XYZ file of C-alpha atoms in Angstrom:
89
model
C -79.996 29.281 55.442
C -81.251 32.372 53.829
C -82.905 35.509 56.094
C -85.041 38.119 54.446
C -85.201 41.213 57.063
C -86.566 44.704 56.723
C -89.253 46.765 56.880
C -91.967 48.141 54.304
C -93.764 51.408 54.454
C -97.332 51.650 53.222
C -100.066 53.614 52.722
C -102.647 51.716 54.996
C -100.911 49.147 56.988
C -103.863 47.501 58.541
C -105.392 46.594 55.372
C -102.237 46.106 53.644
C -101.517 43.499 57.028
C -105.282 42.001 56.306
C -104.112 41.560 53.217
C -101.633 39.501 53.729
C -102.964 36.780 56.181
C -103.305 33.830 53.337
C -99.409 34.884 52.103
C -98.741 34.415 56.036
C -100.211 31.007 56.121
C -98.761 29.660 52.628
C -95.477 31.008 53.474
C -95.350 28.781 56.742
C -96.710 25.657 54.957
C -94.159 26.042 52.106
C -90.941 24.019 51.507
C -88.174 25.086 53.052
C -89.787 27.714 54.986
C -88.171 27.843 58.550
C -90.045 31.085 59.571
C -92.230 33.715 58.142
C -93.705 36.867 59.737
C -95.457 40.344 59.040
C -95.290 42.666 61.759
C -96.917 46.184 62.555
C -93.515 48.426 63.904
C -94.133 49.747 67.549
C -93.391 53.165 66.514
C -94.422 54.131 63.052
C -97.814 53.407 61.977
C -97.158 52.868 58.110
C -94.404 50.463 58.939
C -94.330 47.003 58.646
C -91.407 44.731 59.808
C -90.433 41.637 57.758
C -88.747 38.579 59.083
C -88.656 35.613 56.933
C -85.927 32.410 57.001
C -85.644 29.779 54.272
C -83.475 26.419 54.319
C -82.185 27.479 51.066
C -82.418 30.150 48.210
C -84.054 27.465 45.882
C -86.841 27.369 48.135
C -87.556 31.332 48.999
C -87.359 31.849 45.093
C -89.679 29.012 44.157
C -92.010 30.142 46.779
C -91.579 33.797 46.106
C -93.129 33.850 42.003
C -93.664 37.341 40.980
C -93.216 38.490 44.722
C -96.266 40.949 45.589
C -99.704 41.245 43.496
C -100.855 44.721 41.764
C -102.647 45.784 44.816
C -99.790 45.458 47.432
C -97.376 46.962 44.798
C -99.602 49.742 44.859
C -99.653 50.339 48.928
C -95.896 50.169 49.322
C -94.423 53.794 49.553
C -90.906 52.525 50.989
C -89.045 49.764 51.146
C -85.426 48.298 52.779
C -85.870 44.846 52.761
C -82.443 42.421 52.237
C -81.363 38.700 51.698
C -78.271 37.372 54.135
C -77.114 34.076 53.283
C -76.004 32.718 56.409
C -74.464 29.508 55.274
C -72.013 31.430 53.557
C -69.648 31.766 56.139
């Protein structure tokens, strides 16, 4: 089992969030996809907290593709978002 955790900082989180409703929804649908959500931190405005879990790394990186389009690029200022491979022992 594979987690993706972290957060992203962006220039304008509520449109960035808009943005990323449909990514939401094929995320869940996808193979392998045990969990997938975008979150608007608590705290920080321009934050936005990542949680995703995958059955396996095949499956994240066939659903992943290029990873974000131009657009999103553009909007994130920060990033710390990391991969932890559970199954490993």
């Amino acid at each position: 089992m594979i987690i993706v955790a972290g957060y992203l900082t962006v220039s304008d989180r509520d449109a960035y969030l808009d943005g990323c409703v449909e990514v939401v929804r094929l995320a869940r649908s996808a193979d392998g996809c045990l969990d997938f959500a975008l979150g608007a931190d608590l705290i920080d405005p321009s934050r936005i907290n990542v949680y995703e879990c995958w059955s396996t790394r095949e499956e994240l990186t066939a659903f992943r593709g290029s990873g974000p389009d131009s657009g999103q690029q553009a909007a994130i200022l920060d990033a710390d978002v990391r991969e932890f491979d559970v199954t490993a022992g």
